[in-house]
Amino acid sequence: MNATPELTLLQTCLMAVIQAVCVVLFIFIIVPLTIYAERKVLGHAQDRLGATRIAGHRVGLTGWLNRGMWRMGKVPFLSYWRGLPMLVGDIAKLFLKEDIVPTKADRAIFLVAPALSLIASVVVFAAVSFYPGALFTFPKFVPILGGVPFNGFITDMNVGLLFILGIASVGVYGIVLGAWASNSKYPLLGGLRSGAQIVSYEVPLTLSLLVPVVLTGTLNFNEMTRKLALETSPLAAPLMAVGFLVYFTCGFAETNRMPFDMPEAENELVAGFHTEYSGMRFGFFYLAEYINMVVVSALASAFFLGGPYLAPFGLHRFIQNLPLVGGPNALWYVGKMILLLFVFIWVRGTIPRYRYDQVMAVAWKYLIPFTLVLVVLAAAVRYAA
Amino acid sequence: MRKFLKTLIPVDIFKGMKLTGTHFAKVFSTANRRKVKMHVTDEYPEVPVKLAPRFRGRLTMLKDEQGEIKCVCCLACEKICPTQVITIESGKKEGRKTKIPTRYDFEMERCIFCEFCVESCGFDSIILNHQFELAAYNREDFSIGMLGQSQNMFGLTPVGKFSYSDED
């Protein structure tokens, strides 16, 4: 890490704003792409095409090109490109739809809950470190920020992991409050299920994150990633592999994803906790789920897959001294995140939904004792090394 | 012991993941190639669907070389129709020995596409063609008749008129 120069108050504030905007931009680029990928990957896995068009495929330049390719007997490559406008269409639809508030709903809480859910999931990224140290330094000719480093993280706090776990568990308040404020039976059931499920899975999730904490002896995000990637003894590798599986399983339950999506089980509860929501408020819940997915995969790739330090297949040893790709690289980190997001979708296309009692049994009967053993083993490895 | 290990290690989940994963990879890698077609779906509105030769679509009335309707109003189809959707009224025409239908009503909303009418027809004057876009905008449009009706037996369905697959 470079020695950071002394910053003025204005520079600090500006940098904070710029970095926050960059991270939020990153989220709001990767989340729609995940939604797009979900439709495409599931479509391919089920022998169909997925989203291919938004509307009006006869008119315009793309329509003309596509028709030409179809005439030649080929599936047009633009049809893949054309699935993408569906994101814009979906978001426009969510914004333009009527925003209904039930008459007997608790209005204030009903309106605040989706925002709470969304904000809780976005704020977590304040402590996520995409790259240790400065990504680049602003050149001298930039007016105020000349010579100021642009870090690969927003803040580098000493209790980063605690912050993340604390904020991430606030997200369930949005779901439970929104469900309760709807003043309707199905949302209430969905919200209660979500509450119970997230409270259950918070325990093995945190316990499985204790494995890297015990191995490294710190809660600082950067330090943990670096120590796990470079300084942990190879004895810990099987432990970390198992810990990764447990953490990822709990991540599915935390984000209400497919095998554990009890709060939205549409064949039992109409739509689950967001039955009464419509328009962009529903969109907030929807986005929050996907941002939570990104959070879970970000943490998993940082703590279990080597973060920005390790390239897959031990490649980092050979390309250490190369420019651009050598050394820690934010692209590897993001690449691992994207891989894990793919696994989220892959699992959705594979494993059917569990029954509710099975969901709870997995957490309390298997994962919690299992992770407790893991933590003890991690302490043993720490002691041995 | 073995059962315990099976409980501990989620083998079945990994098997399932492998199955869907390899299938996805196969489909994904052949997605844009025409020769190896893994997708089950068709590009239907743009590409005409290849139907089986014996597909039973909408009832169509045939004409002979002179442009005359072949039907002689023997009422065989009307009698054999299990759902009784065919109504025929016969008339006379100058210079034609046999009768000619003045009204041939075919209420498609109750048709079961059994093709008995086609089989029973001794004059090969009706067939079930390959038109499967049978949707209509009004309920009345489902009764297909001869010329003058909104759906007649010589043209396309109201939806079929706007279909891409019937172009060219």
mmCIF file of C-alpha atoms in Angstrom, chain A residues 32 45 84 90 97 102 137 143 148-149 154 162 171 180 192 194 251 255 290 299 309 314 339 343 348-349 368 379:
data_model
loop_
_atom_site.group_PDB
_atom_site.id
_atom_site.type_symbol
_atom_site.label_atom_id
_atom_site.label_comp_id
_atom_site.label_asym_id
_atom_site.label_seq_id
_atom_site.Cartn_x
_atom_site.Cartn_y
_atom_site.Cartn_z
ATOM 1 C CA PRO A 32 -29.635 -5.727 -13.901
ATOM 2 C CA ALA A 45 -30.778 -24.819 -18.980
ATOM 3 C CA LEU A 84 -31.064 -6.714 -22.953
ATOM 4 C CA ASP A 90 -38.881 -3.879 -16.871
ATOM 5 C CA LYS A 97 -47.108 1.198 -12.723
ATOM 6 C CA PRO A 102 -53.947 -0.562 0.746
ATOM 7 C CA THR A 137 -3.954 8.313 -8.365
ATOM 8 C CA PRO A 143 -8.466 20.653 -10.260
ATOM 9 C CA VAL A 148 -5.278 12.042 -4.429
ATOM 10 C CA PRO A 149 -5.452 8.235 -4.590
ATOM 11 C CA ILE A 154 -14.987 3.236 0.385
ATOM 12 C CA LEU A 162 -19.017 -6.736 12.026
ATOM 13 C CA GLY A 171 -32.510 -5.944 5.705
ATOM 14 C CA TRP A 180 -46.814 -6.516 8.795
ATOM 15 C CA LEU A 192 -42.836 -14.147 9.592
ATOM 16 C CA SER A 194 -38.671 -14.670 6.307
ATOM 17 C CA GLY A 251 -26.216 -17.128 1.733
ATOM 18 C CA THR A 255 -31.106 -13.762 0.250
ATOM 19 C CA TYR A 290 -30.387 -9.204 -6.046
ATOM 20 C CA LEU A 299 -18.024 -11.790 0.863
ATOM 21 C CA TYR A 309 -5.144 -11.831 -4.565
ATOM 22 C CA GLY A 314 -2.675 -20.950 -8.961
ATOM 23 C CA LEU A 339 -18.960 -16.742 -11.083
ATOM 24 C CA VAL A 343 -23.845 -20.414 -9.279
ATOM 25 C CA ARG A 348 -32.051 -22.125 -8.925
ATOM 26 C CA GLY A 349 -32.276 -24.156 -12.109
ATOM 27 C CA ILE A 368 -25.071 -24.954 13.376
ATOM 28 C CA ALA A 379 -8.776 -22.629 16.115
#
